[in-house]
């Protein structure tokens, strides 16, 4: 047989998950000197992962990444097999038989737990649910959010918390020309929320927002950002942190908070978004439904850059009927793939999947499921390039001499189980229809939010 990675004997790679890291892995393979054919498997009928269903609808610029992914999909060596769940519809073992290598880029699909009493009360939600709901993700389409309360609480001060609080803070007019799902816009239009409290367990010098995302709170049509001036007083360790040149992002965040703390609130605006620091949830209280949250005041302990939040025992209460836990995502295990349960990631060495510190042949990983949920969309490119680099170094080991059938083997398996699979051309039909429906509303698209709806378009 011809050498693996040549036109006569192309390297067959299955990628599990069609989010940014999946597409960047495909791009790296296509651009390499090795001749590779790529099959990306996706659980939903729609590709693009978090760019479609995680990036906030009012951040359309970030969604431009899709244009690049569409270009990658034009390659004759690229193939999408969507509406297929790896681990259920097709096993990892089957993928290893049909392909020389498998790259897992399934992201971080679920949330970390707070681990406090009352966390599962009605009215206490994960950010994932809310983000998925307003972005029309089929898994979260039918979730209900009771916005009839005046006070909403968001736990966490990362960019997802910024997205959730900004969507709650915006008016319908600010959102109606985005690709926010109509069902969510209708509920948000009836929102009675007047106060949004964004709670950080550490101080303003440690908040994880990015400067642009925080700045947007000063530009909202009907919401004032509120920061208490005395919260801006820093301990010496935090001052050391902000004086460090490489920590310029946090310095900008802190300066922005200082600016907010000096603002004279615009009395014509009906909502307030409070940024509160050095407190964490101790207990969520309610009789089946959330009624209030007990917050414990914290102090910082430890040296600069390693400061952690320690409870002081002093508590305050905040009456609220709705709370969002936005404290970071974690990956979910896939049957047949090693998983690090504490970290919510797949154990790996630079993208080579490991089990008990030994490299598992044929299996690779990239993106959030490889390194945890950090960084912006572009961060995943370097991560995928690293993984593909390792895969290509292993080329000799990937050729087991057996004939691999690639996509055809997957199709026969799926067809024998009567599992409907969607190609990139099929997806483009759904895409075109969404854009068409959105147009008269002045929206970039109106997403289909049920899998059956999407499949009926292809029919
Ligand atoms: P994140 O940036 O890691 O922020 C998590 C927040 O939750 C932090 O404030 C963290 O505080 C806090 N937290 C963690 N555990 C907690 C606990 N037990 N109790 C109270 N607070 C706790 O995570 P994320 O917001 O989910 O964002 C994930 C990644 O996606 C980030 O890299 C983010 O920048 C990116 N993202 C980017 C955009 C954008 O570019 N516009 C939008 C959305 C998301 P500590 O700092 O004390 O741990």
Tab-separated table of C-alpha atoms and ligand atoms in Angstrom:
chain	number	residue	atom	x	y	z
A	1	UNK	CA	0.000	0.000	0.000
A	2	UNK	CA	1.162	3.555	-0.739
A	3	UNK	CA	2.618	5.626	2.088
A	4	UNK	CA	0.001	7.003	4.480
A	5	UNK	CA	-0.771	10.670	3.886
A	6	UNK	CA	-0.419	10.556	0.108
A	7	UNK	CA	-3.068	11.018	-2.560
A	8	UNK	CA	-3.238	7.234	-3.084
A	9	UNK	CA	-3.494	6.519	0.635
A	10	UNK	CA	-4.856	9.625	2.399
A	11	UNK	CA	-4.802	9.981	6.144
A	12	UNK	CA	-8.412	9.546	7.315
A	13	UNK	CA	-9.259	11.637	10.371
A	14	UNK	CA	-12.571	11.752	12.216
A	15	UNK	CA	-13.156	14.890	14.294
A	16	UNK	CA	-15.820	14.742	16.998
A	17	UNK	CA	-17.494	18.136	17.433
A	18	UNK	CA	-17.929	20.908	14.855
A	19	UNK	CA	-17.164	23.917	17.046
A	20	UNK	CA	-14.174	26.245	16.546
A	21	UNK	CA	-11.516	23.748	17.661
A	22	UNK	CA	-12.954	21.076	15.330
A	23	UNK	CA	-12.834	23.443	12.372
A	24	UNK	CA	-9.349	24.692	13.275
A	25	UNK	CA	-8.130	21.078	13.496
A	26	UNK	CA	-9.635	20.430	10.041
A	27	UNK	CA	-7.949	23.587	8.732
A	28	UNK	CA	-4.565	22.539	10.109
A	29	UNK	CA	-4.881	19.121	8.443
A	30	UNK	CA	-6.005	20.591	5.116
A	31	UNK	CA	-3.115	23.081	5.124
A	32	UNK	CA	-0.509	20.445	6.014
A	33	UNK	CA	1.723	18.658	3.500
A	34	UNK	CA	0.045	15.406	4.410
A	35	UNK	CA	-2.917	14.427	2.273
A	36	UNK	CA	-5.750	14.063	4.772
A	37	UNK	CA	-9.501	13.529	4.490
A	38	UNK	CA	-11.571	14.831	7.311
A	39	UNK	CA	-14.984	13.758	8.551
A	40	UNK	CA	-16.393	16.015	11.258
A	41	UNK	CA	-19.128	14.401	13.340
A	42	UNK	CA	-21.656	16.661	15.044
A	43	UNK	CA	-24.477	15.824	17.455
A	44	UNK	CA	-26.866	18.532	16.184
A	45	UNK	CA	-27.975	19.065	12.573
A	46	UNK	CA	-26.248	22.485	12.747
A	47	UNK	CA	-22.460	22.980	12.906
A	48	UNK	CA	-20.231	25.651	14.559
A	49	UNK	CA	-20.798	24.766	18.249
A	50	UNK	CA	-20.404	27.702	20.607
A	51	UNK	CA	-20.075	30.220	17.773
A	52	UNK	CA	-23.689	29.475	16.896
A	53	UNK	CA	-25.135	28.734	20.315
A	54	UNK	CA	-22.730	30.283	22.843
A	55	UNK	CA	-21.546	33.631	21.443
A	56	UNK	CA	-24.036	36.306	22.488
A	57	UNK	CA	-26.525	37.375	19.801
A	58	UNK	CA	-25.514	41.034	20.220
A	59	UNK	CA	-21.891	40.107	19.428
A	60	UNK	CA	-22.404	39.422	15.734
A	61	UNK	CA	-18.815	40.372	14.879
A	62	UNK	CA	-17.529	37.364	16.807
A	63	UNK	CA	-19.779	35.176	14.667
A	64	UNK	CA	-17.810	36.257	11.579
A	65	UNK	CA	-15.575	33.289	12.427
A	66	UNK	CA	-18.251	31.213	10.678
A	67	UNK	CA	-17.165	32.709	7.341
A	68	UNK	CA	-13.753	31.105	7.797
A	69	UNK	CA	-15.332	27.791	8.807
A	70	UNK	CA	-17.447	27.889	5.647
A	71	UNK	CA	-14.286	28.353	3.592
A	72	UNK	CA	-12.711	25.333	5.304
A	73	UNK	CA	-15.868	23.339	4.530
A	74	UNK	CA	-15.416	24.101	0.805
A	75	UNK	CA	-12.289	21.916	0.718
A	76	UNK	CA	-12.882	18.657	-1.196
A	77	UNK	CA	-11.211	16.889	1.728
A	78	UNK	CA	-13.776	18.165	4.241
A	79	UNK	CA	-16.970	16.302	5.085
A	80	UNK	CA	-19.621	16.961	7.745
A	81	UNK	CA	-21.637	14.122	9.249
A	82	UNK	CA	-24.125	15.920	11.492
A	83	UNK	CA	-27.083	14.809	13.625
A	84	UNK	CA	-24.953	11.920	14.896
A	85	UNK	CA	-23.929	11.342	18.524
A	86	UNK	CA	-20.558	9.690	18.995
A	87	UNK	CA	-20.691	7.205	21.868
A	88	UNK	CA	-24.359	6.441	21.163
A	89	UNK	CA	-25.063	6.350	17.407
A	90	UNK	CA	-21.544	5.296	16.566
A	91	UNK	CA	-18.867	4.079	18.936
A	92	UNK	CA	-15.318	5.309	19.351
A	93	UNK	CA	-14.166	1.786	18.536
A	94	UNK	CA	-16.039	1.968	15.216
A	95	UNK	CA	-14.403	5.322	14.428
A	96	UNK	CA	-10.996	3.826	15.154
A	97	UNK	CA	-11.762	1.042	12.660
A	98	UNK	CA	-12.929	3.405	9.906
A	99	UNK	CA	-10.286	6.148	10.413
A	100	UNK	CA	-6.563	6.329	11.159
A	101	UNK	CA	-7.068	8.907	13.911
A	102	UNK	CA	-9.893	10.511	15.900
A	103	UNK	CA	-9.711	14.035	17.361
A	104	UNK	CA	-12.160	14.892	20.123
A	105	UNK	CA	-13.170	18.548	20.062
A	106	UNK	CA	-16.476	18.251	21.886
A	107	UNK	CA	-15.973	21.349	24.073
A	108	UNK	CA	-17.242	21.882	27.597
A	109	UNK	CA	-20.965	21.258	27.426
A	110	UNK	CA	-22.003	21.514	31.034
A	111	UNK	CA	-21.481	23.773	34.065
A	112	UNK	CA	-19.425	23.494	37.207
A	113	UNK	CA	-21.478	23.067	40.387
A	114	UNK	CA	-21.434	25.632	43.201
A	115	UNK	CA	-21.859	22.952	45.838
A	116	UNK	CA	-24.075	25.004	48.152
A	117	UNK	CA	-27.449	24.068	49.667
A	118	UNK	CA	-30.440	25.119	47.578
A	119	UNK	CA	-28.480	25.128	44.303
A	120	UNK	CA	-31.194	23.085	42.578
A	121	UNK	CA	-34.193	25.147	43.705
A	122	UNK	CA	-36.590	26.302	40.986
A	123	UNK	CA	-35.358	29.716	39.891
A	124	UNK	CA	-31.674	28.753	40.228
A	125	UNK	CA	-30.297	28.170	36.735
A	126	UNK	CA	-26.985	27.517	35.063
A	127	UNK	CA	-25.654	30.102	32.631
A	128	UNK	CA	-25.476	27.302	30.029
A	129	UNK	CA	-29.256	26.858	30.123
A	130	UNK	CA	-29.948	30.564	29.727
A	131	UNK	CA	-27.323	31.106	27.019
A	132	UNK	CA	-28.555	28.021	25.135
A	133	UNK	CA	-32.154	29.196	25.487
A	134	UNK	CA	-31.692	32.706	24.102
A	135	UNK	CA	-29.421	31.336	21.377
A	136	UNK	CA	-32.006	28.770	20.239
A	137	UNK	CA	-30.034	25.616	21.152
A	138	UNK	CA	-32.478	22.683	20.785
A	139	UNK	CA	-31.431	21.212	24.180
A	140	UNK	CA	-32.563	24.369	25.995
A	141	UNK	CA	-35.388	25.619	23.750
A	142	UNK	CA	-38.139	24.697	26.194
A	143	UNK	CA	-36.480	25.890	29.414
A	144	UNK	CA	-38.514	28.429	31.349
A	145	UNK	CA	-37.109	31.543	32.978
A	146	UNK	CA	-39.359	33.494	35.294
A	147	UNK	CA	-38.399	37.129	34.753
A	148	UNK	CA	-41.308	38.459	36.820
A	149	UNK	CA	-38.945	39.276	39.743
A	150	UNK	CA	-37.316	42.656	40.215
A	151	UNK	CA	-33.948	41.278	41.279
A	152	UNK	CA	-31.737	38.846	39.330
A	153	UNK	CA	-28.453	37.489	40.683
A	154	UNK	CA	-25.534	36.226	38.607
A	155	UNK	CA	-22.757	34.336	40.360
A	156	UNK	CA	-19.354	34.730	38.697
A	157	UNK	CA	-17.516	37.542	36.942
A	158	UNK	CA	-16.332	36.013	33.671
A	159	UNK	CA	-17.439	36.838	30.135
A	160	UNK	CA	-20.331	34.389	30.258
A	161	UNK	CA	-21.664	36.231	33.331
A	162	UNK	CA	-21.189	39.459	31.329
A	163	UNK	CA	-23.241	38.002	28.458
A	164	UNK	CA	-26.049	36.821	30.746
A	165	UNK	CA	-26.238	40.131	32.651
A	166	UNK	CA	-26.045	42.211	29.475
A	167	UNK	CA	-28.908	40.276	27.833
A	168	UNK	CA	-30.977	40.831	31.007
A	169	UNK	CA	-30.007	44.531	31.005
A	170	UNK	CA	-30.826	45.294	27.389
A	171	UNK	CA	-34.094	46.522	25.942
A	172	UNK	CA	-35.974	44.688	23.214
A	173	UNK	CA	-34.934	47.427	20.793
A	174	UNK	CA	-31.286	46.699	21.539
A	175	UNK	CA	-31.782	43.003	20.810
A	176	UNK	CA	-34.433	42.732	18.130
A	177	UNK	CA	-32.062	43.031	15.170
A	178	UNK	CA	-29.682	40.366	16.456
A	179	UNK	CA	-30.088	36.612	15.922
A	180	UNK	CA	-31.567	36.159	19.410
A	181	UNK	CA	-34.304	33.520	19.222
A	182	UNK	CA	-37.817	34.903	18.984
A	183	UNK	CA	-39.145	32.829	21.916
A	184	UNK	CA	-36.476	34.392	24.155
A	185	UNK	CA	-37.065	37.915	22.891
A	186	UNK	CA	-40.789	37.531	23.642
A	187	UNK	CA	-40.056	36.522	27.260
A	188	UNK	CA	-37.399	39.249	27.692
A	189	UNK	CA	-39.917	41.818	26.409
A	190	UNK	CA	-42.086	41.065	29.475
A	191	UNK	CA	-39.156	41.111	31.934
A	192	UNK	CA	-39.783	42.942	35.227
A	193	UNK	CA	-36.122	42.789	36.242
A	194	UNK	CA	-34.881	46.132	37.525
A	195	UNK	CA	-31.741	45.099	39.425
A	196	UNK	CA	-29.055	42.718	38.218
A	197	UNK	CA	-26.396	41.795	40.798
A	198	UNK	CA	-23.198	40.335	39.361
A	199	UNK	CA	-21.319	38.703	42.227
A	200	UNK	CA	-17.560	38.109	42.288
A	201	UNK	CA	-16.023	35.951	44.990
A	202	UNK	CA	-12.767	37.918	44.687
A	203	UNK	CA	-12.074	41.642	44.168
A	204	UNK	CA	-12.319	44.062	41.241
A	205	UNK	CA	-8.644	43.395	40.407
A	206	UNK	CA	-9.377	39.696	39.857
A	207	UNK	CA	-12.590	39.879	37.793
A	208	UNK	CA	-12.292	37.760	34.642
A	209	UNK	CA	-14.204	39.978	32.217
A	210	UNK	CA	-12.369	41.317	29.196
A	211	UNK	CA	-12.219	45.148	28.977
A	212	UNK	CA	-14.470	45.437	25.910
A	213	UNK	CA	-17.182	43.284	27.473
A	214	UNK	CA	-17.160	45.332	30.691
A	215	UNK	CA	-17.137	48.669	28.847
A	216	UNK	CA	-20.425	47.736	27.160
A	217	UNK	CA	-22.237	48.141	30.481
A	218	UNK	CA	-21.588	51.868	30.252
A	219	UNK	CA	-23.298	52.013	26.855
A	220	UNK	CA	-26.674	50.413	27.600
A	221	UNK	CA	-29.867	52.210	26.609
A	222	UNK	CA	-31.847	51.617	29.805
A	223	UNK	CA	-29.395	50.367	32.437
A	224	UNK	CA	-26.861	52.058	34.710
A	225	UNK	CA	-23.755	50.151	35.819
A	226	UNK	CA	-23.300	50.515	39.580
A	227	UNK	CA	-20.061	49.985	41.504
A	228	UNK	CA	-19.542	51.054	45.144
A	229	UNK	CA	-16.578	53.437	45.512
A	230	UNK	CA	-15.351	51.707	48.681
A	231	UNK	CA	-15.077	48.413	46.753
A	232	UNK	CA	-12.296	50.034	44.742
A	233	UNK	CA	-9.914	50.087	47.703
A	234	UNK	CA	-7.326	47.391	47.051
A	235	UNK	CA	-5.186	45.311	49.373
A	236	UNK	CA	-1.390	45.569	48.761
A	237	UNK	CA	-1.275	42.201	46.932
A	238	UNK	CA	-3.929	43.342	44.445
A	239	UNK	CA	-2.011	46.590	43.928
A	240	UNK	CA	1.084	44.509	43.137
A	241	UNK	CA	-0.950	42.462	40.663
A	242	UNK	CA	-2.230	45.540	38.827
A	243	UNK	CA	1.223	47.131	38.703
A	244	UNK	CA	2.535	44.144	36.712
A	245	UNK	CA	2.786	45.072	33.009
A	246	UNK	CA	1.610	41.690	31.780
A	247	UNK	CA	-1.594	42.151	33.790
A	248	UNK	CA	-2.745	45.082	31.651
A	249	UNK	CA	-6.152	43.475	30.980
A	250	UNK	CA	-7.036	43.364	34.676
A	251	UNK	CA	-5.738	46.918	35.142
A	252	UNK	CA	-8.117	48.070	32.381
A	253	UNK	CA	-10.985	46.210	34.048
A	254	UNK	CA	-10.180	47.792	37.396
A	255	UNK	CA	-9.968	51.278	35.826
A	256	UNK	CA	-13.335	50.677	34.173
A	257	UNK	CA	-14.873	49.708	37.504
A	258	UNK	CA	-13.401	52.901	39.019
A	259	UNK	CA	-15.030	54.895	36.229
A	260	UNK	CA	-18.371	53.208	36.884
A	261	UNK	CA	-18.023	53.950	40.598
A	262	UNK	CA	-17.783	57.676	39.831
A	263	UNK	CA	-20.742	57.787	37.447
A	264	UNK	CA	-23.735	59.894	38.321
A	265	UNK	CA	-26.585	57.430	37.576
A	266	UNK	CA	-28.767	58.479	34.653
A	267	UNK	CA	-32.205	58.767	36.297
A	268	UNK	CA	-33.988	58.230	32.981
A	269	UNK	CA	-32.721	54.629	32.914
A	270	UNK	CA	-34.947	52.075	34.650
A	271	UNK	CA	-32.475	49.249	35.331
A	272	UNK	CA	-29.312	48.936	37.380
A	273	UNK	CA	-26.520	46.403	36.995
A	274	UNK	CA	-24.564	46.133	40.272
A	275	UNK	CA	-21.053	44.696	40.231
A	276	UNK	CA	-20.364	43.369	43.719
A	277	UNK	CA	-17.137	41.929	45.020
A	278	UNK	CA	-15.648	39.729	47.730
A	279	UNK	CA	-18.754	37.690	48.364
A	280	UNK	CA	-19.951	34.215	47.458
A	281	UNK	CA	-23.188	32.270	47.795
A	282	UNK	CA	-23.465	30.312	51.039
A	283	UNK	CA	-27.022	29.090	50.645
A	284	UNK	CA	-29.999	29.498	48.345
A	285	UNK	CA	-33.230	29.612	50.315
A	286	UNK	CA	-36.844	29.055	49.319
A	287	UNK	CA	-39.826	26.802	49.696
A	288	UNK	CA	-39.323	24.818	46.450
A	289	UNK	CA	-38.775	28.118	44.644
A	290	UNK	CA	-35.814	30.415	45.181
A	291	UNK	CA	-36.702	33.320	47.495
A	292	UNK	CA	-33.346	34.639	48.651
A	293	UNK	CA	-29.656	34.005	48.518
A	294	UNK	CA	-27.354	34.186	51.536
A	295	UNK	CA	-24.024	35.657	50.514
A	296	UNK	CA	-20.945	35.359	52.688
A	297	UNK	CA	-18.485	38.210	52.646
A	298	UNK	CA	-14.979	37.147	51.683
A	299	UNK	CA	-11.477	38.434	52.172
A	300	UNK	CA	-8.501	37.709	49.978
A	301	UNK	CA	-5.749	35.444	51.259
A	302	UNK	CA	-2.382	34.499	49.781
A	303	UNK	CA	0.356	36.202	47.825
A	304	UNK	CA	-0.149	38.360	44.714
A	305	UNK	CA	-1.448	36.384	41.700
A	306	UNK	CA	-2.344	33.482	43.968
A	307	UNK	CA	-4.983	35.193	46.073
A	308	UNK	CA	-8.024	33.118	46.904
A	309	UNK	CA	-11.337	34.024	48.512
A	310	UNK	CA	-11.823	33.067	52.165
A	311	UNK	CA	-15.201	33.360	53.916
A	312	UNK	CA	-15.318	35.765	56.855
A	313	UNK	CA	-18.457	34.315	58.442
A	314	UNK	CA	-20.274	37.611	57.918
A	315	UNK	CA	-23.339	37.192	55.689
A	316	UNK	CA	-25.851	39.347	53.872
A	317	UNK	CA	-29.169	38.377	52.302
A	318	UNK	CA	-30.446	39.281	48.891
A	319	UNK	CA	-34.086	38.642	48.019
A	320	UNK	CA	-34.385	37.255	44.513
A	321	UNK	CA	-36.460	34.789	42.523
A	322	UNK	CA	-33.928	34.118	39.803
A	323	UNK	CA	-30.228	33.281	39.965
A	324	UNK	CA	-27.724	32.193	37.333
A	325	UNK	CA	-24.599	30.209	38.207
A	326	UNK	CA	-21.920	31.333	35.768
A	327	UNK	CA	-18.804	29.868	37.321
A	328	UNK	CA	-17.260	28.102	34.346
A	329	UNK	CA	-18.011	25.154	32.112
A	330	UNK	CA	-16.799	21.555	32.176
A	331	UNK	CA	-16.680	18.817	29.572
A	332	UNK	CA	-18.791	15.666	29.582
A	333	UNK	CA	-17.318	12.187	29.164
A	334	UNK	CA	-17.687	10.227	25.902
A	335	UNK	CA	-18.049	6.437	26.166
A	336	UNK	CA	-14.749	4.818	25.256
A	337	UNK	CA	-12.584	7.914	25.850
A	338	UNK	CA	-10.518	8.494	29.042
A	339	UNK	CA	-11.869	11.355	31.165
A	340	UNK	CA	-10.493	13.397	34.048
A	341	UNK	CA	-13.570	13.730	36.232
A	342	UNK	CA	-12.186	16.409	38.584
A	343	UNK	CA	-11.142	18.681	35.748
A	344	UNK	CA	-13.921	17.845	33.273
A	345	UNK	CA	-11.345	17.336	30.512
A	346	UNK	CA	-9.785	14.478	28.531
A	347	UNK	CA	-6.294	13.684	29.907
A	348	UNK	CA	-3.705	14.399	27.238
A	349	UNK	CA	-0.145	15.369	26.437
A	350	UNK	CA	-0.182	18.253	23.971
A	351	UNK	CA	-3.334	16.762	22.444
A	352	UNK	CA	-2.346	13.066	22.493
A	353	UNK	CA	-4.945	11.377	24.692
A	354	UNK	CA	-3.471	9.510	27.643
A	355	UNK	CA	-4.709	6.907	30.087
A	356	UNK	CA	-2.745	6.281	33.284
A	357	UNK	CA	-0.009	8.457	31.739
A	358	UNK	CA	0.282	6.232	28.653
A	359	UNK	CA	-0.543	7.625	25.219
A	360	UNK	CA	-3.643	5.956	23.712
A	361	UNK	CA	-2.972	5.174	20.031
A	362	UNK	CA	-5.175	6.925	17.431
A	363	UNK	CA	-6.919	9.255	19.920
A	364	UNK	CA	-6.312	13.031	20.087
A	365	UNK	CA	-8.092	16.031	21.543
A	366	UNK	CA	-8.250	19.825	21.106
A	367	UNK	CA	-10.128	22.850	22.442
A	368	UNK	CA	-11.934	23.174	25.776
A	369	UNK	CA	-12.260	19.406	26.280
A	370	UNK	CA	-8.433	19.264	26.008
A	371	UNK	CA	-7.390	22.235	28.144
A	372	UNK	CA	-10.519	23.400	30.028
A	373	UNK	CA	-12.855	26.324	29.279
A	374	UNK	CA	-10.523	29.254	28.796
A	375	UNK	CA	-9.635	31.817	26.178
A	376	UNK	CA	-11.443	33.376	23.268
A	377	UNK	CA	-12.495	31.677	20.009
A	378	UNK	CA	-9.095	32.277	18.367
A	379	UNK	CA	-7.264	30.631	21.301
A	380	UNK	CA	-8.573	27.328	19.990
A	381	UNK	CA	-6.676	27.692	16.743
A	382	UNK	CA	-3.241	27.388	18.351
A	383	UNK	CA	-4.587	24.575	20.517
A	384	UNK	CA	-5.811	22.611	17.470
A	385	UNK	CA	-2.582	23.314	15.564
A	386	UNK	CA	-0.601	21.807	18.464
A	387	UNK	CA	-2.750	18.665	18.439
A	388	UNK	CA	-2.588	18.235	14.666
A	389	UNK	CA	1.190	18.725	14.855
A	390	UNK	CA	1.429	15.764	17.252
A	391	UNK	CA	-0.913	13.683	15.092
A	392	UNK	CA	1.215	14.285	12.008
A	393	UNK	CA	4.381	13.407	13.924
A	394	UNK	CA	2.719	10.065	14.719
A	395	UNK	CA	1.899	9.318	11.078
A	396	UNK	CA	4.049	6.150	10.923
A	397	UNK	CA	2.337	4.705	13.981
A	398	UNK	CA	-1.148	5.439	12.607
A	399	UNK	CA	-0.740	3.136	9.632
A	400	UNK	CA	-1.746	-0.312	10.947
A	401	UNK	CA	-1.750	-1.793	7.438
A	402	UNK	CA	-5.516	-2.323	7.517
A	403	UNK	CA	-7.724	-0.842	4.830
A	404	UNK	CA	-9.753	2.043	6.273
A	405	UNK	CA	-13.043	2.959	4.655
A	406	UNK	CA	-13.534	6.379	6.270
A	407	UNK	CA	-16.940	8.051	5.845
A	408	UNK	CA	-18.405	5.124	3.888
A	409	UNK	CA	-17.989	2.821	6.863
A	410	UNK	CA	-19.721	5.360	9.091
A	411	UNK	CA	-22.585	5.800	6.645
A	412	UNK	CA	-23.204	2.043	6.438
A	413	UNK	CA	-23.221	1.771	10.235
A	414	UNK	CA	-25.637	4.704	10.579
A	415	UNK	CA	-27.878	3.519	7.759
A	416	UNK	CA	-28.089	0.045	9.264
A	417	UNK	CA	-29.364	1.661	12.464
A	418	UNK	CA	-31.710	4.001	10.564
A	419	UNK	CA	-29.892	7.068	11.862
A	420	UNK	CA	-30.421	10.178	9.753
A	421	UNK	CA	-27.164	11.999	8.953
A	422	UNK	CA	-26.807	15.526	7.644
A	423	UNK	CA	-24.164	16.781	5.213
A	424	UNK	CA	-22.766	20.311	4.926
A	425	UNK	CA	-24.953	20.857	1.831
A	426	UNK	CA	-27.996	19.807	3.872
A	427	UNK	CA	-26.966	22.277	6.560
A	428	UNK	CA	-26.681	25.049	3.942
A	429	UNK	CA	-30.384	24.506	3.118
A	430	UNK	CA	-31.261	25.061	6.792
A	431	UNK	CA	-28.902	28.039	6.895
A	432	UNK	CA	-30.486	29.653	3.818
A	433	UNK	CA	-33.985	29.188	5.242
A	434	UNK	CA	-33.006	30.723	8.611
A	435	UNK	CA	-31.557	33.779	6.859
A	436	UNK	CA	-34.681	34.048	4.711
A	437	UNK	CA	-37.001	33.967	7.755
A	438	UNK	CA	-34.860	36.497	9.644
A	439	UNK	CA	-34.712	39.025	6.818
A	440	UNK	CA	-38.176	40.645	7.082
A	441	UNK	CA	-37.580	41.076	10.838
A	442	UNK	CA	-34.276	42.854	10.221
A	443	UNK	CA	-32.430	39.936	11.859
A	444	UNK	CA	-29.329	38.161	10.470
A	445	UNK	CA	-31.319	34.930	10.822
A	446	UNK	CA	-34.147	33.364	12.773
A	447	UNK	CA	-32.782	30.075	14.061
A	448	UNK	CA	-34.701	26.830	14.004
A	449	UNK	CA	-34.792	25.715	17.586
A	450	UNK	CA	-36.071	22.158	17.226
A	451	UNK	CA	-34.144	19.346	15.538
A	452	UNK	CA	-37.334	18.146	13.766
A	453	UNK	CA	-37.875	21.605	12.270
A	454	UNK	CA	-34.331	21.566	10.870
A	455	UNK	CA	-34.737	18.070	9.437
A	456	UNK	CA	-38.064	19.000	7.818
A	457	UNK	CA	-36.319	21.764	5.854
A	458	UNK	CA	-34.001	19.202	4.265
A	459	UNK	CA	-36.957	16.955	3.465
B	1	LIG	P1	-14.397	32.249	33.612
B	1	LIG	O1	-13.853	33.323	32.759
B	1	LIG	O2	-13.468	31.203	34.101
B	1	LIG	O3	-15.120	32.951	34.862
B	1	LIG	C1	-15.689	32.193	35.889
B	1	LIG	C2	-16.067	33.096	37.041
B	1	LIG	O4	-16.706	32.296	38.034
B	1	LIG	C3	-14.878	33.776	37.726
B	1	LIG	O5	-15.270	35.032	38.174
B	1	LIG	C4	-14.610	32.827	38.912
B	1	LIG	O6	-13.966	33.457	40.006
B	1	LIG	C5	-16.024	32.474	39.290
B	1	LIG	N1	-16.138	31.261	40.075
B	1	LIG	C6	-15.595	30.054	39.817
B	1	LIG	N2	-15.934	29.174	40.768
B	1	LIG	C7	-16.704	29.838	41.659
B	1	LIG	C8	-17.346	29.492	42.854
B	1	LIG	N3	-17.286	28.245	43.335
B	1	LIG	N4	-18.051	30.434	43.515
B	1	LIG	C9	-18.141	31.694	43.033
B	1	LIG	N5	-17.537	32.103	41.909
B	1	LIG	C10	-16.820	31.181	41.222
B	1	LIG	O7	-15.557	31.405	32.864
B	1	LIG	P2	-16.710	31.839	31.860
B	1	LIG	O8	-17.270	33.166	32.159
B	1	LIG	O9	-17.614	30.651	31.835
B	1	LIG	O10	-15.954	31.945	30.461
B	1	LIG	C11	-15.290	30.798	29.895
B	1	LIG	C12	-14.348	31.267	28.786
B	1	LIG	O11	-15.116	31.732	27.669
B	1	LIG	C13	-13.465	32.433	29.223
B	1	LIG	O12	-12.204	32.272	28.682
B	1	LIG	C14	-14.171	33.625	28.611
B	1	LIG	O13	-13.330	34.733	28.376
B	1	LIG	C15	-14.678	33.024	27.309
B	1	LIG	N6	-15.801	33.829	26.781
B	1	LIG	C16	-15.467	34.882	25.960
B	1	LIG	C17	-16.473	35.699	25.481
B	1	LIG	C18	-16.093	36.862	24.611
B	1	LIG	O14	-14.981	36.902	24.115
B	1	LIG	N7	-16.970	37.824	24.412
B	1	LIG	C19	-17.812	35.483	25.837
B	1	LIG	C20	-18.114	34.414	26.681
B	1	LIG	C21	-17.086	33.595	27.148
B	1	LIG	P3	-12.387	33.196	40.285
B	1	LIG	O15	-11.670	34.099	39.349
B	1	LIG	O16	-12.230	33.557	41.706
B	1	LIG	O17	-12.122	31.743	40.001
